[in-house]
Amino acid sequence: MIPDRTRAVRRSARTSVRTPTRGYRVFQAVNALVLTGVVVVTLYPIVNILARSFSSEGYIRAGRVNLVPRGFNVTTYKAVLTNPMFWTDYRNTVVYTVVATVVSMVLTTCYAYVLSKKDLRGRNFLVGIAVFTMFFTGGLIPNYILVTTLGLKNSVWAIALPNAISVFNLLVMKAFFEGLPVELEEAAAIDGLNTYRILLRVVLPLSKAVVATMVLFYAVSFWNSWFAAFLYMDRSDLFPVTVYLRNLIAGATSSTSVGFTGTDAVAAAANIQSVTIVLTTLPILAVYPFVQRYFVSGVTLGAVKG
Amino acid sequence: MSTTRTVDPPSEGRAPGRAKPVPVRRTWRQSLRRDWQLYSLAVLPLLFFAVFRYLPMIGNVIAFRRFQPGGSMFGEHWVGLRYVKMFWSDPTFWDVFTNTLVMGLLTLVFCFPMPIVLALLLNELRSRSLKRFVQSVSYLPHFLSTVIVAGVVMQFLAADGPVNQALHHFGHSPILFIQQPGWFRSIYVSSEMWQTTGWGTILYLAALTSIDENLYEAARIDGANRWKQTWHVTLPGIRPTMVTLLILNIGTFMAVGFEKILLLYNPLTYPTADVVSTYLYRMGVLSNNFSYAAAIGLFESVIGLVLIVSANRISRRTVGTSLW
């Protein structure tokens, strides 16, 4: 763990201020070790599930699968992937995520843009309306009755509408808009663009970073959500894949429905869970490395500005 | 009402806005005429807040009215404090209330400091690439669904899971963690730590980078070693962030991981796992006692509000940082 000296010196004043003493070097080594431990602890359960999903039932039940698959096979993947219900629910997840994300983005962008106008009359009131809902909510039961009364049950709107605006995302976006140069918008206004066009043609093209971050946040949260669908969807062909998985874990969907029979079914249950977990997480894991740096800058930005 | 407020005569509107005047106080009518397009953008979001946030708040009146399924969402007729008295004298309610307090306290004690520690350790790391790698990996669990996390936890603690494998190595017989009330709190809190610690560091790392370098230099010249620099410069530097997040955490104290508990618990673990929100879910949605459940929910929300308001006030008085 000897750092590249020349680079370290060049890097920043901070590094040279902190001239490494012997004790500090020991600390560095220990620290690197501890943090590697954090990585191991974080990844271990995920790698374990991955290994299980490719292992044969015999090894899993004997408790011999750890980090590498034992008795490598893809039978369970085939069984899950040929199950029509899995695909129906997977497609539902995609549809719900897209619809809900679009609704959320439109509403959040509009409101954030309005809130970012510092000289707007009543702005504090508009901010207050949103922020208050962070601290006090109607609660589960009134929400449930409302959604039922509005007849949103068994429709995508039960998922998209009640959670359309996340106040946290709203504030991040507002902070970003506030940081944009006012002159550009004024110039556009002089050129005769109205507010809507300014937002679409001037502000949004300048806000790609924050828009991408917000799309990502919303999409991930809707992709992962299960409770709204669990509450408001009565038919299994309307479930998102998270509810499918929840029922699998709770034992409400037996493994026989995935094509196993008799004793095989019992043995396969755990395996099917692992496979479904992997398949449900896959899209997130696939895009994660590429988009990760965007959301970090997005959150940081909102946080620093408050 | 405007006459009492405006000291200088209203000069707006008269000057044709070529030479842009310094912010003028406009009347509502003028603001509306000038900014109606802007206000129109707020209409749909406001409708959202009105219908899906404020209407349910008003909907809480069913806690004091008898609700009948299929009837008005505000209930049929007043019953006064009947439902409040009901949960007040309900022993199960007090059990789940105690569980909520214990679980909330454990979450606060174990999950709140972890991101701070991790952020400080990451900040001390020399190798940029290792730092980035650790960060990327530690954020990951935040992006997993609660269902996935619950599934992972159950597989991990299953009779054939890695934990029981390890116990087997030490000659211990397998423990059915998920079915034992004694284990539930540890399982919940550790899974929560696993899921939230990494993501929690983001705000602290941002705060750390904004600390003035000169402060470290000054401290060093004053003879402060690295430990003292951390104590006297770094920690005070991230204090506003710490306080803000602490207040927010206290505000969500009562609503401890409802979704995760719902996924992880079962009747065997109710003695330690059942919290106010899961109890009211069973009472309301599963048993159709809407008014009763709404009374419990209202109580929960009010406690949450009181907690966050008082935490905010205390912190403004003592450390000078507050949310509002």
XYZ file of C-alpha atoms in Angstrom:
630
model
C 0.000 0.000 0.000
C 2.850 2.428 -0.737
C 1.330 5.314 -2.611
C 2.847 6.685 -5.749
C 4.903 9.409 -4.088
C 5.328 11.831 -6.935
C 1.641 11.766 -7.703
C 0.727 12.163 -4.092
C 2.879 15.261 -3.793
C 1.539 16.781 -6.970
C -2.040 15.981 -6.171
C -3.035 18.575 -3.637
C -1.872 20.822 -0.905
C -3.820 18.701 1.525
C -1.661 15.666 0.983
C 1.502 17.611 1.614
C 0.014 19.167 4.720
C -0.623 15.701 6.039
C 2.920 14.424 5.919
C 2.669 10.762 6.779
C 4.166 9.881 10.104
C 4.737 6.252 10.957
C 1.590 5.975 12.997
C -0.374 7.509 10.178
C 0.994 4.986 7.718
C -0.128 2.175 9.993
C -3.524 3.820 10.185
C -3.635 4.027 6.395
C -3.005 0.326 6.065
C -5.569 -0.570 8.722
C -8.072 1.795 7.140
C -7.636 0.252 3.704
C -8.162 -3.138 5.293
C -11.296 -2.064 7.142
C -12.764 -0.563 3.992
C -11.977 -3.692 2.032
C -13.889 -5.476 4.779
C -16.836 -3.170 4.152
C -16.737 -4.114 0.472
C -16.678 -7.809 1.326
C -19.566 -7.523 3.778
C -21.613 -5.550 1.256
C -21.004 -7.888 -1.646
C -21.063 -11.204 0.166
C -24.845 -11.674 0.346
C -25.240 -10.639 -3.292
C -22.543 -12.990 -4.554
C -23.999 -15.745 -2.420
C -27.426 -15.357 -4.030
C -25.796 -15.365 -7.444
C -23.924 -18.578 -6.615
C -27.093 -20.204 -5.315
C -29.022 -19.329 -8.431
C -26.594 -21.401 -10.516
C -26.247 -24.296 -8.084
C -28.102 -27.563 -7.967
C -30.621 -28.081 -5.211
C -28.695 -30.897 -3.583
C -25.736 -28.666 -2.791
C -27.923 -25.819 -1.600
C -29.863 -28.010 0.802
C -26.647 -29.489 2.117
C -25.606 -25.901 2.846
C -22.502 -26.125 0.694
C -22.950 -23.170 -1.615
C -20.923 -20.182 -0.624
C -19.329 -17.872 -3.149
C -19.048 -20.179 -6.152
C -21.864 -22.247 -7.640
C -21.765 -25.964 -6.857
C -23.215 -28.401 -9.326
C -23.458 -25.630 -11.914
C -26.715 -25.675 -13.851
C -29.229 -23.322 -15.385
C -32.307 -25.527 -14.982
C -33.988 -23.112 -12.599
C -33.321 -20.174 -14.898
C -34.969 -22.131 -17.691
C -37.922 -22.970 -15.456
C -38.417 -19.358 -14.337
C -37.852 -17.887 -17.773
C -40.333 -20.220 -19.426
C -42.993 -19.392 -16.864
C -45.474 -17.030 -18.565
C -46.534 -15.452 -15.272
C -43.002 -14.287 -14.605
C -42.914 -12.532 -17.969
C -46.344 -10.978 -17.503
C -45.247 -9.520 -14.187
C -41.897 -8.473 -15.556
C -43.627 -6.617 -18.361
C -45.959 -5.005 -15.823
C -42.951 -3.718 -13.913
C -41.561 -2.142 -17.064
C -44.889 -0.499 -17.924
C -45.495 0.783 -14.383
C -41.970 2.119 -14.146
C -42.160 3.985 -17.441
C -45.618 5.485 -16.846
C -44.930 6.468 -13.255
C -41.536 7.952 -14.092
C -42.957 10.083 -16.902
C -45.769 11.398 -14.676
C -43.327 12.103 -11.866
C -40.848 13.871 -14.086
C -43.450 16.161 -15.658
C -44.956 17.175 -12.321
C -41.633 17.506 -10.510
C -39.979 19.524 -13.271
C -42.888 21.935 -13.545
C -43.115 22.543 -9.828
C -39.365 22.745 -9.313
C -39.123 25.315 -12.080
C -41.845 27.436 -10.529
C -40.207 27.201 -7.108
C -36.845 28.230 -8.519
C -38.158 31.677 -9.464
C -37.040 33.696 -6.490
C -39.110 36.798 -7.226
C -42.342 34.884 -7.721
C -45.134 36.060 -5.478
C -46.301 33.312 -3.134
C -43.185 31.237 -3.698
C -42.619 30.562 -0.007
C -46.173 29.382 0.311
C -45.709 26.990 -2.615
C -42.488 25.664 -1.088
C -44.193 25.300 2.282
C -47.026 23.233 0.845
C -44.535 20.714 -0.482
C -42.141 20.663 2.455
C -44.846 20.219 5.071
C -45.776 16.871 3.525
C -42.297 15.624 4.408
C -43.136 15.918 8.072
C -46.786 15.109 8.271
C -48.663 12.621 6.126
C -52.195 11.349 5.991
C -51.095 7.874 6.817
C -51.776 4.475 5.356
C -55.500 4.142 5.994
C -56.778 7.464 4.571
C -54.540 6.929 1.544
C -55.886 3.454 1.044
C -59.480 4.669 1.282
C -58.739 7.548 -1.086
C -57.202 5.381 -3.792
C -60.055 2.900 -3.457
C -62.693 5.640 -3.554
C -61.139 7.188 -6.650
C -61.461 3.813 -8.351
C -57.749 3.563 -9.058
C -57.532 -0.036 -7.888
C -56.138 -2.472 -10.421
C -54.741 0.289 -12.599
C -51.299 1.722 -13.125
C -52.524 5.046 -11.709
C -52.707 3.557 -8.225
C -48.922 3.280 -8.453
C -48.123 6.381 -10.484
C -50.343 9.065 -8.955
C -50.100 8.780 -5.146
C -46.300 8.995 -5.265
C -45.914 11.284 -8.235
C -43.782 13.910 -6.517
C -40.953 13.094 -4.170
C -40.290 16.260 -2.213
C -36.635 15.350 -1.871
C -36.233 15.114 -5.654
C -38.206 18.311 -6.012
C -35.812 20.209 -3.773
C -32.754 18.836 -5.563
C -34.160 19.963 -8.882
C -35.165 23.356 -7.529
C -31.623 23.885 -6.252
C -30.242 23.033 -9.665
C -32.571 25.427 -11.500
C -31.693 28.184 -9.066
C -28.064 27.766 -10.019
C -28.667 28.382 -13.715
C -27.699 31.823 -15.068
C -30.760 34.084 -15.100
C -29.417 36.046 -18.066
C -30.067 33.209 -20.498
C -33.726 33.087 -19.607
C -34.008 36.852 -19.759
C -32.412 36.846 -23.196
C -34.840 34.165 -24.334
C -37.734 36.197 -22.956
C -36.580 39.262 -24.895
C -36.407 37.066 -27.995
C -40.095 36.484 -27.447
C -40.173 33.010 -25.959
C -42.938 32.389 -23.476
C -42.421 30.625 -20.172
C -43.219 27.153 -21.494
C -40.809 27.499 -24.349
C -38.099 28.880 -22.095
C -38.489 25.846 -19.882
C -38.425 23.415 -22.805
C -35.875 25.066 -25.067
C -33.519 26.834 -22.687
C -33.736 25.455 -19.170
C -34.158 21.745 -19.796
C -31.316 21.430 -22.325
C -29.055 23.024 -19.718
C -30.304 20.653 -17.038
C -29.480 17.304 -18.572
C -27.440 16.262 -15.547
C -30.185 16.835 -13.023
C -32.897 15.486 -15.322
C -30.927 12.282 -15.844
C -30.408 11.960 -12.108
C -34.077 12.478 -11.338
C -35.218 10.043 -14.041
C -32.868 7.520 -12.533
C -34.075 8.101 -8.969
C -37.710 7.836 -9.936
C -37.210 4.873 -12.239
C -35.266 2.939 -9.605
C -37.810 3.688 -6.908
C -40.745 2.618 -9.092
C -38.887 -0.435 -10.359
C -38.260 -1.462 -6.771
C -41.617 -0.542 -5.312
C -43.942 -3.323 -4.300
C -46.230 -2.134 -1.546
C -48.550 0.032 -3.662
C -49.066 -2.799 -6.115
C -49.442 -5.264 -3.268
C -52.202 -3.086 -1.791
C -54.043 -2.062 -4.913
C -53.668 -4.926 -7.374
C -55.988 -7.875 -6.917
C -55.083 -9.994 -9.916
C -51.774 -11.764 -10.328
C -51.572 -10.758 -13.988
C -51.347 -7.145 -12.809
C -48.577 -7.675 -10.274
C -45.171 -6.185 -10.828
C -42.329 -8.653 -10.542
C -41.539 -7.456 -7.006
C -44.932 -8.662 -5.806
C -44.414 -11.917 -7.696
C -41.166 -12.306 -5.811
C -42.747 -11.308 -2.515
C -45.390 -13.999 -2.942
C -42.704 -16.492 -3.834
C -40.827 -15.673 -0.646
C -43.976 -15.670 1.454
C -44.859 -19.041 -0.044
C -48.070 -17.681 -1.563
C -46.938 -18.705 -5.026
C -45.827 -22.289 -4.899
C -42.955 -23.504 -6.984
C -45.325 -25.920 -8.706
C -46.639 -22.972 -10.679
C -43.167 -22.577 -12.117
C -43.189 -26.094 -13.499
C -41.805 -28.302 -10.743
C -43.747 -31.176 -9.230
C -43.731 -33.111 -5.978
C -40.529 -33.261 -3.967
C -38.678 -31.394 -6.690
C -40.920 -28.451 -5.954
C -39.901 -28.246 -2.316
C -36.254 -28.548 -3.181
C -36.527 -26.017 -5.956
C -38.274 -23.332 -3.886
C -35.118 -21.749 -2.511
C -33.468 -21.980 -5.873
C -36.350 -20.250 -7.618
C -36.197 -17.439 -5.098
C -32.516 -16.884 -5.806
C -33.071 -16.943 -9.548
C -35.994 -14.513 -9.331
C -33.989 -12.205 -7.081
C -31.161 -12.197 -9.608
C -33.449 -11.607 -12.573
C -35.317 -8.787 -10.834
C -32.138 -7.004 -9.844
C -30.381 -7.545 -13.142
C -31.495 -4.362 -14.928
C -30.368 -2.237 -12.000
C -27.057 -4.029 -11.724
C -26.586 -3.681 -15.465
C -26.984 0.091 -15.618
C -25.521 0.782 -12.184
C -21.838 1.144 -13.151
C -22.655 3.574 -15.934
C -25.034 5.910 -14.186
C -23.551 5.808 -10.723
C -21.446 8.945 -11.062
C -24.423 11.015 -12.223
C -26.581 10.471 -9.210
C -23.715 11.134 -6.844
C -23.239 14.582 -8.355
C -27.000 15.084 -8.364
C -27.481 14.389 -4.685
C -24.383 16.265 -3.685
C -25.538 19.291 -5.560
C -28.925 19.338 -3.908
C -27.417 18.757 -0.506
C -24.845 21.510 -0.604
C -27.386 24.074 -1.651
C -30.064 22.745 0.663
C -54.412 44.495 3.919
C -51.795 45.879 1.581
C -52.234 49.391 2.872
C -50.880 48.515 6.291
C -47.859 46.747 4.860
C -46.595 49.004 2.118
C -44.703 51.915 3.568
C -43.675 53.612 0.359
C -46.312 54.301 -2.264
C -46.816 51.489 -4.753
C -44.764 52.477 -7.718
C -45.099 49.264 -9.687
C -46.715 48.972 -13.020
C -46.282 52.601 -13.900
C -42.688 52.394 -15.047
C -42.688 50.549 -18.351
C -40.108 47.890 -17.566
C -37.347 48.933 -19.926
C -34.801 49.882 -17.318
C -35.364 46.956 -15.011
C -36.154 48.232 -11.533
C -34.894 46.578 -8.397
C -37.481 44.045 -7.078
C -40.812 45.747 -6.874
C -43.629 44.706 -4.630
C -46.490 43.709 -6.851
C -50.081 43.163 -5.962
C -51.528 39.730 -6.504
C -53.361 40.881 -9.570
C -50.203 42.232 -11.155
C -48.234 39.116 -10.272
C -50.877 36.938 -11.789
C -50.957 38.962 -14.963
C -47.202 38.933 -15.269
C -46.504 35.338 -14.216
C -49.676 33.484 -15.100
C -47.765 31.094 -17.333
C -45.453 30.258 -14.478
C -48.368 29.777 -12.093
C -50.123 27.582 -14.616
C -47.195 25.173 -14.446
C -47.891 24.777 -10.737
C -51.521 23.788 -11.204
C -51.097 20.053 -11.748
C -48.484 19.622 -9.019
C -50.724 21.564 -6.628
C -53.596 19.305 -7.565
C -51.362 16.359 -6.727
C -50.525 17.781 -3.306
C -54.147 18.653 -2.629
C -55.552 15.262 -3.583
C -52.836 12.821 -2.579
C -51.241 14.589 0.373
C -53.683 16.990 2.003
C -56.945 15.172 1.355
C -55.669 12.081 3.239
C -54.683 14.379 6.116
C -58.285 15.574 6.273
C -59.350 11.988 5.691
C -57.996 11.285 9.141
C -61.281 12.559 10.553
C -62.538 9.003 10.101
C -60.561 8.369 13.266
C -63.410 10.236 14.987
C -66.203 9.073 12.718
C -67.506 5.668 11.899
C -66.336 4.595 8.476
C -68.309 2.120 6.441
C -66.727 0.463 3.429
C -68.357 1.841 0.314
C -69.551 4.935 2.151
C -68.043 8.410 2.286
C -64.277 8.478 2.768
C -64.854 10.855 5.662
C -67.086 8.426 7.520
C -70.784 8.328 8.289
C -71.293 9.884 11.707
C -69.323 11.243 14.630
C -68.312 8.852 17.381
C -66.008 11.192 19.266
C -62.975 9.680 20.909
C -64.330 6.159 20.771
C -61.505 4.760 18.630
C -58.847 6.673 20.523
C -60.101 5.184 23.783
C -60.176 1.816 22.083
C -56.476 1.730 21.247
C -55.629 3.433 24.503
C -57.016 0.425 26.348
C -55.775 -2.128 23.810
C -52.875 -4.111 25.333
C -51.638 -5.156 21.874
C -51.345 -1.515 20.938
C -49.023 -0.857 23.889
C -46.945 -3.905 22.982
C -46.457 -2.718 19.442
C -45.855 0.823 20.679
C -43.018 -0.432 22.882
C -41.638 -2.429 19.967
C -41.718 0.672 17.809
C -39.808 2.701 20.373
C -37.189 -0.021 20.844
C -36.756 -0.556 17.119
C -36.649 3.171 16.394
C -34.067 3.707 19.111
C -31.916 0.804 17.914
C -32.070 2.091 14.350
C -31.063 5.553 15.487
C -28.193 4.328 17.660
C -26.770 1.884 15.134
C -27.706 3.249 11.719
C -27.229 6.967 12.236
C -23.509 7.031 13.193
C -22.382 4.447 10.648
C -22.363 6.712 7.580
C -20.366 9.311 9.527
C -17.740 6.757 10.480
C -17.576 5.360 6.960
C -17.343 8.841 5.428
C -14.482 9.782 7.775
C -12.622 6.576 6.929
C -13.172 7.081 3.208
C -11.958 10.636 3.540
C -8.674 9.476 5.023
C -8.085 7.023 2.227
C -5.070 7.873 0.082
C -5.815 5.746 -2.933
C -8.393 7.473 -5.081
C -9.289 4.351 -7.004
C -9.877 2.302 -3.855
C -11.998 5.124 -2.485
C -14.132 5.221 -5.598
C -14.464 1.458 -5.604
C -15.531 1.268 -1.963
C -18.066 4.017 -2.552
C -19.558 2.397 -5.636
C -19.952 -0.918 -3.878
C -21.359 0.518 -0.675
C -24.051 2.506 -2.527
C -25.323 -0.605 -4.253
C -27.667 -2.009 -1.572
C -29.548 1.294 -1.543
C -30.746 0.540 -5.064
C -32.181 -2.859 -4.252
C -35.867 -3.331 -3.647
C -37.001 -3.988 -0.091
C -38.389 -7.247 -1.437
C -34.974 -8.227 -2.739
C -33.320 -7.281 0.540
C -35.857 -9.326 2.477
C -35.279 -12.226 0.087
C -31.526 -11.967 0.481
C -31.854 -11.811 4.269
C -34.037 -14.899 4.333
C -31.755 -16.893 2.055
C -28.748 -15.740 3.984
C -30.184 -16.827 7.324
C -31.916 -19.960 6.044
C -31.078 -23.338 7.536
C -28.835 -23.971 4.515
C -27.566 -20.381 4.271
C -24.033 -19.099 4.808
C -24.601 -18.059 8.412
C -25.701 -21.510 9.427
C -22.843 -22.978 7.410
C -20.448 -20.952 9.508
C -22.197 -22.081 12.701
C -21.927 -25.648 11.461
C -18.174 -25.221 11.123
C -17.996 -24.333 14.778
C -20.066 -27.384 15.600
C -23.237 -25.451 16.284
C -26.608 -26.777 15.212
C -28.555 -24.625 12.744
C -30.606 -21.723 14.110
C -33.908 -20.808 12.490
C -33.281 -17.075 12.805
C -36.377 -15.928 10.952
C -38.701 -17.773 13.307
C -37.262 -16.630 16.608
C -38.470 -13.393 18.214
C -35.139 -13.050 19.987
C -33.316 -12.569 16.712
C -35.664 -10.245 14.896
C -34.288 -6.923 16.098
C -30.697 -7.831 15.343
C -31.688 -9.054 11.889
C -33.685 -5.943 11.153
C -31.075 -3.492 12.373
C -28.175 -5.209 10.627
C -30.018 -5.472 7.339
C -30.892 -1.814 7.678
C -27.240 -0.975 8.269
C -26.245 -3.064 5.278
C -28.711 -1.253 3.095
C -28.330 2.359 4.213
C -24.786 2.986 5.435
C -23.067 3.446 2.080
C -25.664 5.733 0.595
C -25.740 7.745 3.801
C -22.099 8.725 3.315
C -22.856 10.785 0.192
C -23.986 13.886 2.032
C -21.172 13.666 4.562
C -18.542 13.273 1.847
C -19.962 16.344 0.133
C -19.758 18.265 3.401
C -16.200 17.049 3.964
C -14.960 18.367 0.641
C -16.304 21.811 1.460
C -14.233 22.217 4.625
C -11.647 24.945 4.242
C -8.120 23.572 3.749
C -6.656 26.506 5.653
C -8.313 25.290 8.818
C -6.284 22.079 8.653
C -3.106 24.012 8.054
C -3.830 26.344 10.942
C -4.570 23.399 13.195
C -1.347 21.720 12.141
C 0.677 24.833 12.873
C -0.952 24.936 16.279
C 0.465 21.466 16.777
C -2.639 19.395 16.279
C -1.988 15.818 15.279
C -4.233 14.050 12.818
C -6.616 12.852 15.494
C -6.981 16.347 16.874
C -7.457 17.747 13.387
C -10.338 15.335 12.912
C -11.816 16.240 16.265
C -11.453 20.012 16.041
C -11.764 20.669 12.308
C -13.442 17.812 10.467
C -16.233 17.003 12.891
C -17.299 20.625 13.472
C -17.181 21.030 9.688
C -19.789 18.353 9.090
C -21.871 19.206 12.138
C -24.632 21.032 10.232
C -25.077 17.961 8.009
C -25.080 15.677 11.032
C -27.686 17.743 12.842
C -29.922 18.045 9.791
C -29.891 14.307 9.191
C -30.382 13.604 12.873
C -33.492 15.771 12.958
C -34.850 14.049 9.864
C -34.109 10.643 11.397
C -35.898 11.589 14.584
C -38.879 12.666 12.506
C -39.174 9.218 10.938
C -38.578 7.517 14.259
C -42.121 6.160 14.528
C -42.351 4.932 10.960
C -39.572 2.350 11.365
C -39.062 0.329 8.199
C -42.677 -0.637 7.762
C -42.236 -2.352 4.407
C -39.236 -4.368 5.463
C -40.814 -5.512 8.703
C -43.944 -6.515 6.824
C -41.779 -8.692 4.588
C -39.602 -10.165 7.295
C -41.928 -10.815 10.183
C -44.362 -13.641 10.798
C -46.762 -14.505 13.616
C -43.954 -16.279 15.468
C -41.882 -13.108 15.642
C -44.752 -10.719 16.410
C -43.659 -10.346 20.072
C -40.611 -8.329 18.993
C -41.306 -7.494 15.350
C -44.799 -6.092 15.338
C -44.706 -2.290 15.260
C -47.421 0.350 15.200
C -47.468 0.617 11.416
C -47.665 -3.129 10.786
C -50.375 -3.465 13.446
C -52.464 -0.735 11.905
C -51.961 -2.314 8.481
C -53.406 -5.590 9.777
C -56.189 -3.819 11.648
C -57.144 -1.549 8.767
C -56.461 -3.226 5.474
C -56.744 -6.874 6.496
C -59.506 -6.658 9.130
C -61.364 -3.647 7.703
C -61.358 -1.699 10.985
C -60.588 1.480 9.106
C -61.594 3.993 11.731
C -59.705 2.193 14.460
C -56.581 1.890 12.309
C -56.863 5.533 11.252
C -56.937 6.566 14.926
C -53.713 4.652 15.520
C -52.180 6.127 12.362
C -53.111 9.645 13.373
C -51.526 9.110 16.773
C -48.378 7.865 15.043
C -48.215 10.850 12.667
C -48.785 13.353 15.454
C -45.970 11.850 17.519
C -43.738 12.038 14.451
C -44.588 15.686 13.926
C -44.058 16.548 17.589
C -40.697 14.753 17.560
C -39.396 16.566 14.512
C -40.639 19.970 15.653
C -39.075 19.599 19.072
C -35.836 18.172 17.680
C -35.667 21.148 15.346
C -36.304 23.592 18.156
C -33.800 22.004 20.507
C -31.112 21.955 17.851
C -31.745 25.565 16.908
C -31.358 26.587 20.546
C -28.302 24.463 21.267
C -26.256 24.100 18.065
C -27.800 26.805 15.971
C -28.602 24.501 13.065
C -32.170 23.804 12.099
C -34.295 22.638 9.217
C -36.486 25.702 9.215
